[in-house]
């Protein structure tokens, strides 16, 4: 308990130290103090200025000393408080001698300027010119420009952080830290712009205080204390100069610290290391040594000093060349392999990012922020749009370079499995041939990675020719993003897990709490909800209407259906949504059906093996896919939307079979088409007539025929 009380007491002391110190400075300006207190204050002021200068010189970047504007304010107030207190002592007790204001002022007045107050005036004037005209003015200008540029760049930096976060290059915690750093940087330079005025005002105040001490001391010495004009001038001017110098030396140190902070460029080294690395070039010192040696041979020059300087520069050059040769020899030996066994962590055996896009070295320009990062912007928009369409938030896409890939190659990895790879050319355009393009456009012939279309890589100047010939022209970032889009749509079920299921449940719970109460944890566990959602995503059924899915699950719960039958029941309740995603409301649904004999054969195969994943014989499955491909090929080539419609009993196995070769073809059952929706039979697979006359009928009447 005593230790706890001690910690509380120490915390209270630390919290109250700064307010007490500020009050002490105010008291120092008002209440007369003895000369020994002034000596302690002046030494503390010099010590504080030296500490601030050392911290500023050792900072790797300006934000490492983010408290500098406040420290500069407090140091300025401290110095002005000492000036006020010393002015009072000089004017009141100055007639008693040079030690009236303490030994520090006396030492600065006698030792530093040799006891000659005329010399002291000139020394003080030189220090003021250096501080006010050179250092303070330059630092103030740099602070103003830095603050303006930093504030102008703030929105772009924030957008860059958001883009990196959406692309998976950084974690949310890293993004939060970078946003905080950007905001702190803007606040720092804005504060430094104002803090530079403290130094300038302090220098102006020092001049006024000097004149007050001189003229006030002369008047008081002659009128009040009966001193002669010469004696009064010698005493009071000496004290005034000592007081001004003892204040201006720390002020000059703080001005140098402020200039060093605002002129720093972000570097992993402190100022000493940064200067050492940039001045450590042998080719820079060799001309210096030669020029100094030439000057040493000229008549009338200080030969000894110039030759000594040339020798020093030559020695530095020789040592730097020796260091560079040693570094080159070490690099030629190759990297040193550490054979010491080290502890293996989980990061060494697992890939935390579920979606990874790897690019070759020639594609780094597509993700480089300095060049606009066009691919990152496409991925961000793609991920947002896909998440909206699928109904759950897709994981971040981690983009990284892979030197093992060819220069123009990229690879898409989902959950550790390579799902797609191809090559793109960032300085060229891809012209897609839909089959009706005019000849005459030349380029590198390839196939589009997303749709398998014939395509050409062409230079940008041939874009107009390709468009006129009927090609669809896209750039390299669009090719990669489109390929990634198709892969993520196909892998949506794999990317959905328990966490995503919990997020869906939590989101619906806010608007429909009773529905969620009847859904989970009974009669369905979170695992069951996740499995149902994954099965729907595998069938290209989006989860954006999760409320209807949950309601269907609750309605079907009393029947205790197996998962396959449960999925079919949910799909039937989502029929209008499924049809709406294919064609607009006022258009009939184009459908492809099976001949009645073939469909009866499929139904019998399913009934013979109700629990089989692949109930169809291999020969039947091959004949079915061949006939289906021949019947739908014209519609696929024309990119016409349609759906394969079959009996409810065989829809699921037929869908699994079709997805093996035609993953984009939707497979519906008759019960999933709303009764009021008109359909248009565009092909019948298995009939003798490959191109039957198209006819219109309602879904309900078609269901009766089946």
JSON list of C-alpha atoms in Angstrom, two decimals, residues 483-700:
[
{"chain": "A", "resi": 483, "resn": "UNK", "atom": "CA", "xyz": [-8.34, -11.26, -63.82]},
{"chain": "A", "resi": 484, "resn": "UNK", "atom": "CA", "xyz": [-8.30, -10.78, -60.06]},
{"chain": "A", "resi": 485, "resn": "UNK", "atom": "CA", "xyz": [-12.03, -10.01, -60.11]},
{"chain": "A", "resi": 486, "resn": "UNK", "atom": "CA", "xyz": [-12.91, -13.25, -61.91]},
{"chain": "A", "resi": 487, "resn": "UNK", "atom": "CA", "xyz": [-10.73, -15.31, -59.55]},
{"chain": "A", "resi": 488, "resn": "UNK", "atom": "CA", "xyz": [-12.16, -13.71, -56.41]},
{"chain": "A", "resi": 489, "resn": "UNK", "atom": "CA", "xyz": [-15.70, -14.33, -57.63]},
{"chain": "A", "resi": 490, "resn": "UNK", "atom": "CA", "xyz": [-14.88, -17.99, -58.18]},
{"chain": "A", "resi": 491, "resn": "UNK", "atom": "CA", "xyz": [-13.12, -18.25, -54.82]},
{"chain": "A", "resi": 492, "resn": "UNK", "atom": "CA", "xyz": [-15.74, -16.36, -52.80]},
{"chain": "A", "resi": 493, "resn": "UNK", "atom": "CA", "xyz": [-16.86, -19.53, -51.01]},
{"chain": "A", "resi": 494, "resn": "UNK", "atom": "CA", "xyz": [-13.28, -20.29, -49.93]},
{"chain": "A", "resi": 495, "resn": "UNK", "atom": "CA", "xyz": [-12.81, -16.77, -48.56]},
{"chain": "A", "resi": 496, "resn": "UNK", "atom": "CA", "xyz": [-15.96, -16.96, -46.45]},
{"chain": "A", "resi": 497, "resn": "UNK", "atom": "CA", "xyz": [-15.45, -18.32, -42.94]},
{"chain": "A", "resi": 498, "resn": "UNK", "atom": "CA", "xyz": [-16.75, -18.20, -39.40]},
{"chain": "A", "resi": 499, "resn": "UNK", "atom": "CA", "xyz": [-15.66, -14.62, -38.84]},
{"chain": "A", "resi": 500, "resn": "UNK", "atom": "CA", "xyz": [-17.55, -13.44, -41.91]},
{"chain": "A", "resi": 501, "resn": "UNK", "atom": "CA", "xyz": [-20.62, -15.43, -40.83]},
{"chain": "A", "resi": 502, "resn": "UNK", "atom": "CA", "xyz": [-20.47, -13.81, -37.41]},
{"chain": "A", "resi": 503, "resn": "UNK", "atom": "CA", "xyz": [-20.20, -10.37, -39.03]},
{"chain": "A", "resi": 504, "resn": "UNK", "atom": "CA", "xyz": [-23.34, -11.06, -41.11]},
{"chain": "A", "resi": 505, "resn": "UNK", "atom": "CA", "xyz": [-25.22, -12.23, -38.05]},
{"chain": "A", "resi": 506, "resn": "UNK", "atom": "CA", "xyz": [-24.11, -9.21, -36.00]},
{"chain": "A", "resi": 507, "resn": "UNK", "atom": "CA", "xyz": [-25.10, -6.78, -38.77]},
{"chain": "A", "resi": 508, "resn": "UNK", "atom": "CA", "xyz": [-28.57, -8.32, -39.13]},
{"chain": "A", "resi": 509, "resn": "UNK", "atom": "CA", "xyz": [-29.03, -8.47, -35.37]},
{"chain": "A", "resi": 510, "resn": "UNK", "atom": "CA", "xyz": [-29.17, -4.67, -35.17]},
{"chain": "A", "resi": 511, "resn": "UNK", "atom": "CA", "xyz": [-32.22, -4.46, -37.47]},
{"chain": "A", "resi": 512, "resn": "UNK", "atom": "CA", "xyz": [-33.85, -7.89, -36.91]},
{"chain": "A", "resi": 513, "resn": "UNK", "atom": "CA", "xyz": [-33.00, -9.10, -33.39]},
{"chain": "A", "resi": 514, "resn": "UNK", "atom": "CA", "xyz": [-35.89, -11.58, -33.20]},
{"chain": "A", "resi": 515, "resn": "UNK", "atom": "CA", "xyz": [-34.93, -13.19, -36.50]},
{"chain": "A", "resi": 516, "resn": "UNK", "atom": "CA", "xyz": [-31.37, -13.77, -35.27]},
{"chain": "A", "resi": 517, "resn": "UNK", "atom": "CA", "xyz": [-32.72, -15.15, -32.00]},
{"chain": "A", "resi": 518, "resn": "UNK", "atom": "CA", "xyz": [-34.65, -17.78, -33.97]},
{"chain": "A", "resi": 519, "resn": "UNK", "atom": "CA", "xyz": [-31.66, -18.54, -36.21]},
{"chain": "A", "resi": 520, "resn": "UNK", "atom": "CA", "xyz": [-28.60, -19.04, -34.00]},
{"chain": "A", "resi": 521, "resn": "UNK", "atom": "CA", "xyz": [-27.27, -20.58, -31.82]},
{"chain": "A", "resi": 522, "resn": "UNK", "atom": "CA", "xyz": [-30.36, -22.78, -32.16]},
{"chain": "A", "resi": 523, "resn": "UNK", "atom": "CA", "xyz": [-31.52, -24.40, -34.37]},
{"chain": "A", "resi": 524, "resn": "UNK", "atom": "CA", "xyz": [-28.39, -23.55, -36.39]},
{"chain": "A", "resi": 525, "resn": "UNK", "atom": "CA", "xyz": [-24.92, -23.19, -35.01]},
{"chain": "A", "resi": 526, "resn": "UNK", "atom": "CA", "xyz": [-22.58, -20.57, -36.40]},
{"chain": "A", "resi": 527, "resn": "UNK", "atom": "CA", "xyz": [-20.75, -23.35, -38.25]},
{"chain": "A", "resi": 528, "resn": "UNK", "atom": "CA", "xyz": [-24.00, -24.42, -39.95]},
{"chain": "A", "resi": 529, "resn": "UNK", "atom": "CA", "xyz": [-24.74, -20.82, -40.97]},
{"chain": "A", "resi": 530, "resn": "UNK", "atom": "CA", "xyz": [-21.23, -20.54, -42.39]},
{"chain": "A", "resi": 531, "resn": "UNK", "atom": "CA", "xyz": [-21.60, -23.79, -44.36]},
{"chain": "A", "resi": 532, "resn": "UNK", "atom": "CA", "xyz": [-24.91, -22.69, -45.86]},
{"chain": "A", "resi": 533, "resn": "UNK", "atom": "CA", "xyz": [-23.45, -19.34, -46.91]},
{"chain": "A", "resi": 534, "resn": "UNK", "atom": "CA", "xyz": [-20.41, -21.01, -48.46]},
{"chain": "A", "resi": 535, "resn": "UNK", "atom": "CA", "xyz": [-22.62, -23.42, -50.41]},
{"chain": "A", "resi": 536, "resn": "UNK", "atom": "CA", "xyz": [-24.66, -20.50, -51.75]},
{"chain": "A", "resi": 537, "resn": "UNK", "atom": "CA", "xyz": [-21.52, -18.58, -52.75]},
{"chain": "A", "resi": 538, "resn": "UNK", "atom": "CA", "xyz": [-20.21, -21.67, -54.55]},
{"chain": "A", "resi": 539, "resn": "UNK", "atom": "CA", "xyz": [-23.42, -21.53, -56.62]},
{"chain": "A", "resi": 540, "resn": "UNK", "atom": "CA", "xyz": [-22.80, -17.82, -57.37]},
{"chain": "A", "resi": 541, "resn": "UNK", "atom": "CA", "xyz": [-25.68, -16.82, -55.08]},
{"chain": "A", "resi": 542, "resn": "UNK", "atom": "CA", "xyz": [-24.82, -13.51, -53.34]},
{"chain": "A", "resi": 543, "resn": "UNK", "atom": "CA", "xyz": [-25.37, -12.97, -49.62]},
{"chain": "A", "resi": 544, "resn": "UNK", "atom": "CA", "xyz": [-26.40, -9.32, -49.87]},
{"chain": "A", "resi": 545, "resn": "UNK", "atom": "CA", "xyz": [-30.00, -10.28, -49.01]},
{"chain": "A", "resi": 546, "resn": "UNK", "atom": "CA", "xyz": [-28.95, -12.20, -45.90]},
{"chain": "A", "resi": 547, "resn": "UNK", "atom": "CA", "xyz": [-32.24, -11.37, -44.20]},
{"chain": "A", "resi": 548, "resn": "UNK", "atom": "CA", "xyz": [-34.19, -13.44, -46.75]},
{"chain": "A", "resi": 549, "resn": "UNK", "atom": "CA", "xyz": [-31.66, -16.26, -46.42]},
{"chain": "A", "resi": 550, "resn": "UNK", "atom": "CA", "xyz": [-32.03, -16.22, -42.62]},
{"chain": "A", "resi": 551, "resn": "UNK", "atom": "CA", "xyz": [-35.82, -16.18, -42.87]},
{"chain": "A", "resi": 552, "resn": "UNK", "atom": "CA", "xyz": [-35.76, -19.18, -45.22]},
{"chain": "A", "resi": 553, "resn": "UNK", "atom": "CA", "xyz": [-33.47, -21.08, -42.85]},
{"chain": "A", "resi": 554, "resn": "UNK", "atom": "CA", "xyz": [-35.78, -20.35, -39.92]},
{"chain": "A", "resi": 555, "resn": "UNK", "atom": "CA", "xyz": [-38.86, -21.44, -41.91]},
{"chain": "A", "resi": 556, "resn": "UNK", "atom": "CA", "xyz": [-37.21, -24.70, -43.01]},
{"chain": "A", "resi": 557, "resn": "UNK", "atom": "CA", "xyz": [-35.72, -25.50, -39.60]},
{"chain": "A", "resi": 558, "resn": "UNK", "atom": "CA", "xyz": [-38.70, -27.61, -38.36]},
{"chain": "A", "resi": 559, "resn": "UNK", "atom": "CA", "xyz": [-38.23, -29.98, -41.32]},
{"chain": "A", "resi": 560, "resn": "UNK", "atom": "CA", "xyz": [-34.67, -30.82, -40.23]},
{"chain": "A", "resi": 561, "resn": "UNK", "atom": "CA", "xyz": [-33.50, -31.08, -43.83]},
{"chain": "A", "resi": 562, "resn": "UNK", "atom": "CA", "xyz": [-29.99, -32.20, -44.80]},
{"chain": "A", "resi": 563, "resn": "UNK", "atom": "CA", "xyz": [-27.76, -29.44, -46.06]},
{"chain": "A", "resi": 564, "resn": "UNK", "atom": "CA", "xyz": [-28.34, -30.19, -49.76]},
{"chain": "A", "resi": 565, "resn": "UNK", "atom": "CA", "xyz": [-32.12, -30.04, -49.43]},
{"chain": "A", "resi": 566, "resn": "UNK", "atom": "CA", "xyz": [-31.82, -26.95, -47.22]},
{"chain": "A", "resi": 567, "resn": "UNK", "atom": "CA", "xyz": [-29.81, -25.16, -49.91]},
{"chain": "A", "resi": 568, "resn": "UNK", "atom": "CA", "xyz": [-32.42, -26.05, -52.54]},
{"chain": "A", "resi": 569, "resn": "UNK", "atom": "CA", "xyz": [-35.20, -24.73, -50.30]},
{"chain": "A", "resi": 570, "resn": "UNK", "atom": "CA", "xyz": [-33.33, -21.46, -49.74]},
{"chain": "A", "resi": 571, "resn": "UNK", "atom": "CA", "xyz": [-32.68, -21.07, -53.47]},
{"chain": "A", "resi": 572, "resn": "UNK", "atom": "CA", "xyz": [-36.37, -21.47, -54.23]},
{"chain": "A", "resi": 573, "resn": "UNK", "atom": "CA", "xyz": [-37.16, -18.57, -51.86]},
{"chain": "A", "resi": 574, "resn": "UNK", "atom": "CA", "xyz": [-34.44, -16.49, -53.54]},
{"chain": "A", "resi": 575, "resn": "UNK", "atom": "CA", "xyz": [-35.73, -17.24, -57.05]},
{"chain": "A", "resi": 576, "resn": "UNK", "atom": "CA", "xyz": [-36.74, -13.67, -57.90]},
{"chain": "A", "resi": 577, "resn": "UNK", "atom": "CA", "xyz": [-33.33, -12.40, -56.82]},
{"chain": "A", "resi": 578, "resn": "UNK", "atom": "CA", "xyz": [-31.54, -15.04, -58.91]},
{"chain": "A", "resi": 579, "resn": "UNK", "atom": "CA", "xyz": [-33.56, -14.25, -62.04]},
{"chain": "A", "resi": 580, "resn": "UNK", "atom": "CA", "xyz": [-33.22, -10.50, -61.53]},
{"chain": "A", "resi": 581, "resn": "UNK", "atom": "CA", "xyz": [-29.42, -10.81, -61.55]},
{"chain": "A", "resi": 582, "resn": "UNK", "atom": "CA", "xyz": [-29.61, -12.32, -65.08]},
{"chain": "A", "resi": 583, "resn": "UNK", "atom": "CA", "xyz": [-32.04, -10.10, -67.02]},
{"chain": "A", "resi": 584, "resn": "UNK", "atom": "CA", "xyz": [-34.04, -6.90, -66.36]},
{"chain": "A", "resi": 585, "resn": "UNK", "atom": "CA", "xyz": [-37.56, -7.06, -64.98]},
{"chain": "A", "resi": 586, "resn": "UNK", "atom": "CA", "xyz": [-39.45, -6.46, -68.24]},
{"chain": "A", "resi": 587, "resn": "UNK", "atom": "CA", "xyz": [-37.47, -8.97, -70.30]},
{"chain": "A", "resi": 588, "resn": "UNK", "atom": "CA", "xyz": [-38.28, -12.70, -70.48]},
{"chain": "A", "resi": 589, "resn": "UNK", "atom": "CA", "xyz": [-35.65, -15.02, -69.04]},
{"chain": "A", "resi": 590, "resn": "UNK", "atom": "CA", "xyz": [-33.74, -16.86, -71.83]},
{"chain": "A", "resi": 591, "resn": "UNK", "atom": "CA", "xyz": [-33.41, -20.50, -70.77]},
{"chain": "A", "resi": 592, "resn": "UNK", "atom": "CA", "xyz": [-31.81, -23.69, -72.02]},
{"chain": "A", "resi": 593, "resn": "UNK", "atom": "CA", "xyz": [-33.55, -26.93, -71.06]},
{"chain": "A", "resi": 594, "resn": "UNK", "atom": "CA", "xyz": [-33.03, -30.65, -71.41]},
{"chain": "A", "resi": 595, "resn": "UNK", "atom": "CA", "xyz": [-35.09, -32.87, -73.64]},
{"chain": "A", "resi": 596, "resn": "UNK", "atom": "CA", "xyz": [-37.73, -34.72, -71.59]},
{"chain": "A", "resi": 597, "resn": "UNK", "atom": "CA", "xyz": [-36.06, -38.08, -72.22]},
{"chain": "A", "resi": 598, "resn": "UNK", "atom": "CA", "xyz": [-32.62, -36.83, -71.22]},
{"chain": "A", "resi": 599, "resn": "UNK", "atom": "CA", "xyz": [-34.00, -35.10, -68.17]},
{"chain": "A", "resi": 600, "resn": "UNK", "atom": "CA", "xyz": [-35.84, -38.25, -67.07]},
{"chain": "A", "resi": 601, "resn": "UNK", "atom": "CA", "xyz": [-32.56, -40.15, -67.42]},
{"chain": "A", "resi": 602, "resn": "UNK", "atom": "CA", "xyz": [-30.80, -37.59, -65.21]},
{"chain": "A", "resi": 603, "resn": "UNK", "atom": "CA", "xyz": [-33.52, -37.75, -62.57]},
{"chain": "A", "resi": 604, "resn": "UNK", "atom": "CA", "xyz": [-33.32, -41.56, -62.46]},
{"chain": "A", "resi": 605, "resn": "UNK", "atom": "CA", "xyz": [-29.52, -41.37, -62.05]},
{"chain": "A", "resi": 606, "resn": "UNK", "atom": "CA", "xyz": [-29.92, -39.04, -59.10]},
{"chain": "A", "resi": 607, "resn": "UNK", "atom": "CA", "xyz": [-32.57, -41.22, -57.47]},
{"chain": "A", "resi": 608, "resn": "UNK", "atom": "CA", "xyz": [-30.34, -44.26, -57.89]},
{"chain": "A", "resi": 609, "resn": "UNK", "atom": "CA", "xyz": [-27.57, -42.54, -55.91]},
{"chain": "A", "resi": 610, "resn": "UNK", "atom": "CA", "xyz": [-29.22, -39.83, -53.80]},
{"chain": "A", "resi": 611, "resn": "UNK", "atom": "CA", "xyz": [-26.16, -39.27, -51.61]},
{"chain": "A", "resi": 612, "resn": "UNK", "atom": "CA", "xyz": [-23.58, -39.39, -54.41]},
{"chain": "A", "resi": 613, "resn": "UNK", "atom": "CA", "xyz": [-21.68, -36.22, -55.27]},
{"chain": "A", "resi": 614, "resn": "UNK", "atom": "CA", "xyz": [-21.36, -37.36, -58.93]},
{"chain": "A", "resi": 615, "resn": "UNK", "atom": "CA", "xyz": [-24.40, -39.58, -59.62]},
{"chain": "A", "resi": 616, "resn": "UNK", "atom": "CA", "xyz": [-23.94, -39.58, -63.41]},
{"chain": "A", "resi": 617, "resn": "UNK", "atom": "CA", "xyz": [-21.90, -42.15, -65.26]},
{"chain": "A", "resi": 618, "resn": "UNK", "atom": "CA", "xyz": [-18.77, -40.85, -66.95]},
{"chain": "A", "resi": 619, "resn": "UNK", "atom": "CA", "xyz": [-20.01, -41.55, -70.48]},
{"chain": "A", "resi": 620, "resn": "UNK", "atom": "CA", "xyz": [-23.35, -39.84, -69.78]},
{"chain": "A", "resi": 621, "resn": "UNK", "atom": "CA", "xyz": [-21.62, -36.85, -68.20]},
{"chain": "A", "resi": 622, "resn": "UNK", "atom": "CA", "xyz": [-19.26, -36.42, -71.17]},
{"chain": "A", "resi": 623, "resn": "UNK", "atom": "CA", "xyz": [-22.11, -36.67, -73.70]},
{"chain": "A", "resi": 624, "resn": "UNK", "atom": "CA", "xyz": [-24.15, -34.20, -71.65]},
{"chain": "A", "resi": 625, "resn": "UNK", "atom": "CA", "xyz": [-21.36, -31.60, -71.49]},
{"chain": "A", "resi": 626, "resn": "UNK", "atom": "CA", "xyz": [-20.61, -31.99, -75.21]},
{"chain": "A", "resi": 627, "resn": "UNK", "atom": "CA", "xyz": [-24.23, -31.49, -76.19]},
{"chain": "A", "resi": 628, "resn": "UNK", "atom": "CA", "xyz": [-24.60, -28.57, -73.77]},
{"chain": "A", "resi": 629, "resn": "UNK", "atom": "CA", "xyz": [-21.50, -26.88, -75.15]},
{"chain": "A", "resi": 630, "resn": "UNK", "atom": "CA", "xyz": [-22.70, -27.23, -78.75]},
{"chain": "A", "resi": 631, "resn": "UNK", "atom": "CA", "xyz": [-26.14, -25.90, -77.89]},
{"chain": "A", "resi": 632, "resn": "UNK", "atom": "CA", "xyz": [-24.97, -22.85, -75.94]},
{"chain": "A", "resi": 633, "resn": "UNK", "atom": "CA", "xyz": [-21.86, -21.92, -77.94]},
{"chain": "A", "resi": 634, "resn": "UNK", "atom": "CA", "xyz": [-23.62, -19.29, -80.11]},
{"chain": "A", "resi": 635, "resn": "UNK", "atom": "CA", "xyz": [-25.09, -17.56, -77.07]},
{"chain": "A", "resi": 636, "resn": "UNK", "atom": "CA", "xyz": [-21.79, -17.60, -75.18]},
{"chain": "A", "resi": 637, "resn": "UNK", "atom": "CA", "xyz": [-20.02, -16.08, -78.20]},
{"chain": "A", "resi": 638, "resn": "UNK", "atom": "CA", "xyz": [-22.62, -13.30, -78.34]},
{"chain": "A", "resi": 639, "resn": "UNK", "atom": "CA", "xyz": [-22.37, -12.79, -74.54]},
{"chain": "A", "resi": 640, "resn": "UNK", "atom": "CA", "xyz": [-26.13, -13.24, -74.24]},
{"chain": "A", "resi": 641, "resn": "UNK", "atom": "CA", "xyz": [-27.41, -13.93, -70.72]},
{"chain": "A", "resi": 642, "resn": "UNK", "atom": "CA", "xyz": [-29.25, -17.21, -70.21]},
{"chain": "A", "resi": 643, "resn": "UNK", "atom": "CA", "xyz": [-29.77, -19.92, -67.62]},
{"chain": "A", "resi": 644, "resn": "UNK", "atom": "CA", "xyz": [-29.85, -23.70, -67.75]},
{"chain": "A", "resi": 645, "resn": "UNK", "atom": "CA", "xyz": [-33.14, -24.85, -66.23]},
{"chain": "A", "resi": 646, "resn": "UNK", "atom": "CA", "xyz": [-33.77, -28.40, -65.08]},
{"chain": "A", "resi": 647, "resn": "UNK", "atom": "CA", "xyz": [-35.92, -30.41, -62.70]},
{"chain": "A", "resi": 648, "resn": "UNK", "atom": "CA", "xyz": [-35.44, -29.66, -58.96]},
{"chain": "A", "resi": 649, "resn": "UNK", "atom": "CA", "xyz": [-34.38, -33.26, -58.24]},
{"chain": "A", "resi": 650, "resn": "UNK", "atom": "CA", "xyz": [-31.27, -33.07, -60.42]},
{"chain": "A", "resi": 651, "resn": "UNK", "atom": "CA", "xyz": [-30.42, -29.34, -60.29]},
{"chain": "A", "resi": 652, "resn": "UNK", "atom": "CA", "xyz": [-27.64, -29.60, -57.68]},
{"chain": "A", "resi": 653, "resn": "UNK", "atom": "CA", "xyz": [-25.64, -32.45, -59.33]},
{"chain": "A", "resi": 654, "resn": "UNK", "atom": "CA", "xyz": [-26.11, -30.90, -62.77]},
{"chain": "A", "resi": 655, "resn": "UNK", "atom": "CA", "xyz": [-24.83, -27.60, -61.38]},
{"chain": "A", "resi": 656, "resn": "UNK", "atom": "CA", "xyz": [-21.74, -29.30, -59.95]},
{"chain": "A", "resi": 657, "resn": "UNK", "atom": "CA", "xyz": [-21.11, -30.98, -63.29]},
{"chain": "A", "resi": 658, "resn": "UNK", "atom": "CA", "xyz": [-21.56, -27.80, -65.31]},
{"chain": "A", "resi": 659, "resn": "UNK", "atom": "CA", "xyz": [-19.24, -25.78, -63.01]},
{"chain": "A", "resi": 660, "resn": "UNK", "atom": "CA", "xyz": [-16.33, -28.08, -63.90]},
{"chain": "A", "resi": 661, "resn": "UNK", "atom": "CA", "xyz": [-16.23, -26.67, -67.45]},
{"chain": "A", "resi": 662, "resn": "UNK", "atom": "CA", "xyz": [-18.66, -23.73, -67.61]},
{"chain": "A", "resi": 663, "resn": "UNK", "atom": "CA", "xyz": [-18.33, -21.98, -64.28]},
{"chain": "A", "resi": 664, "resn": "UNK", "atom": "CA", "xyz": [-20.25, -18.87, -65.41]},
{"chain": "A", "resi": 665, "resn": "UNK", "atom": "CA", "xyz": [-23.38, -20.73, -66.52]},
{"chain": "A", "resi": 666, "resn": "UNK", "atom": "CA", "xyz": [-26.21, -20.38, -63.94]},
{"chain": "A", "resi": 667, "resn": "UNK", "atom": "CA", "xyz": [-28.23, -23.55, -63.30]},
{"chain": "A", "resi": 668, "resn": "UNK", "atom": "CA", "xyz": [-31.80, -23.05, -62.01]},
{"chain": "A", "resi": 669, "resn": "UNK", "atom": "CA", "xyz": [-34.66, -25.36, -61.23]},
{"chain": "A", "resi": 670, "resn": "UNK", "atom": "CA", "xyz": [-38.22, -24.81, -62.43]},
{"chain": "A", "resi": 671, "resn": "UNK", "atom": "CA", "xyz": [-39.30, -23.95, -58.88]},
{"chain": "A", "resi": 672, "resn": "UNK", "atom": "CA", "xyz": [-36.76, -21.11, -58.63]},
{"chain": "A", "resi": 673, "resn": "UNK", "atom": "CA", "xyz": [-38.37, -19.12, -61.44]},
{"chain": "A", "resi": 674, "resn": "UNK", "atom": "CA", "xyz": [-41.20, -16.86, -60.16]},
{"chain": "A", "resi": 675, "resn": "UNK", "atom": "CA", "xyz": [-44.63, -17.98, -61.49]},
{"chain": "A", "resi": 676, "resn": "UNK", "atom": "CA", "xyz": [-45.27, -14.56, -63.03]},
{"chain": "A", "resi": 677, "resn": "UNK", "atom": "CA", "xyz": [-41.95, -14.37, -64.87]},
{"chain": "A", "resi": 678, "resn": "UNK", "atom": "CA", "xyz": [-42.02, -15.09, -68.63]},
{"chain": "A", "resi": 679, "resn": "UNK", "atom": "CA", "xyz": [-39.32, -17.33, -70.06]},
{"chain": "A", "resi": 680, "resn": "UNK", "atom": "CA", "xyz": [-37.88, -17.74, -73.55]},
{"chain": "A", "resi": 681, "resn": "UNK", "atom": "CA", "xyz": [-36.65, -21.24, -74.48]},
{"chain": "A", "resi": 682, "resn": "UNK", "atom": "CA", "xyz": [-33.64, -20.62, -76.72]},
{"chain": "A", "resi": 683, "resn": "UNK", "atom": "CA", "xyz": [-32.29, -24.19, -76.90]},
{"chain": "A", "resi": 684, "resn": "UNK", "atom": "CA", "xyz": [-33.27, -27.74, -75.90]},
{"chain": "A", "resi": 685, "resn": "UNK", "atom": "CA", "xyz": [-30.34, -30.04, -75.18]},
{"chain": "A", "resi": 686, "resn": "UNK", "atom": "CA", "xyz": [-30.85, -33.62, -76.32]},
{"chain": "A", "resi": 687, "resn": "UNK", "atom": "CA", "xyz": [-33.62, -32.96, -78.85]},
{"chain": "A", "resi": 688, "resn": "UNK", "atom": "CA", "xyz": [-33.21, -33.79, -82.51]},
{"chain": "A", "resi": 689, "resn": "UNK", "atom": "CA", "xyz": [-33.83, -30.15, -83.40]},
{"chain": "A", "resi": 690, "resn": "UNK", "atom": "CA", "xyz": [-30.70, -28.26, -82.36]},
{"chain": "A", "resi": 691, "resn": "UNK", "atom": "CA", "xyz": [-32.29, -24.86, -82.96]},
{"chain": "A", "resi": 692, "resn": "UNK", "atom": "CA", "xyz": [-35.94, -25.06, -81.97]},
{"chain": "A", "resi": 693, "resn": "UNK", "atom": "CA", "xyz": [-38.29, -22.28, -82.79]},
{"chain": "A", "resi": 694, "resn": "UNK", "atom": "CA", "xyz": [-38.18, -19.81, -79.92]},
{"chain": "A", "resi": 695, "resn": "UNK", "atom": "CA", "xyz": [-41.47, -19.53, -78.14]},
{"chain": "A", "resi": 696, "resn": "UNK", "atom": "CA", "xyz": [-42.85, -17.75, -75.08]},
{"chain": "A", "resi": 697, "resn": "UNK", "atom": "CA", "xyz": [-44.63, -19.30, -72.11]},
{"chain": "A", "resi": 698, "resn": "UNK", "atom": "CA", "xyz": [-45.01, -18.51, -68.44]},
{"chain": "A", "resi": 699, "resn": "UNK", "atom": "CA", "xyz": [-42.88, -20.24, -65.87]},
{"chain": "A", "resi": 700, "resn": "UNK", "atom": "CA", "xyz": [-45.91, -21.76, -64.18]}
]
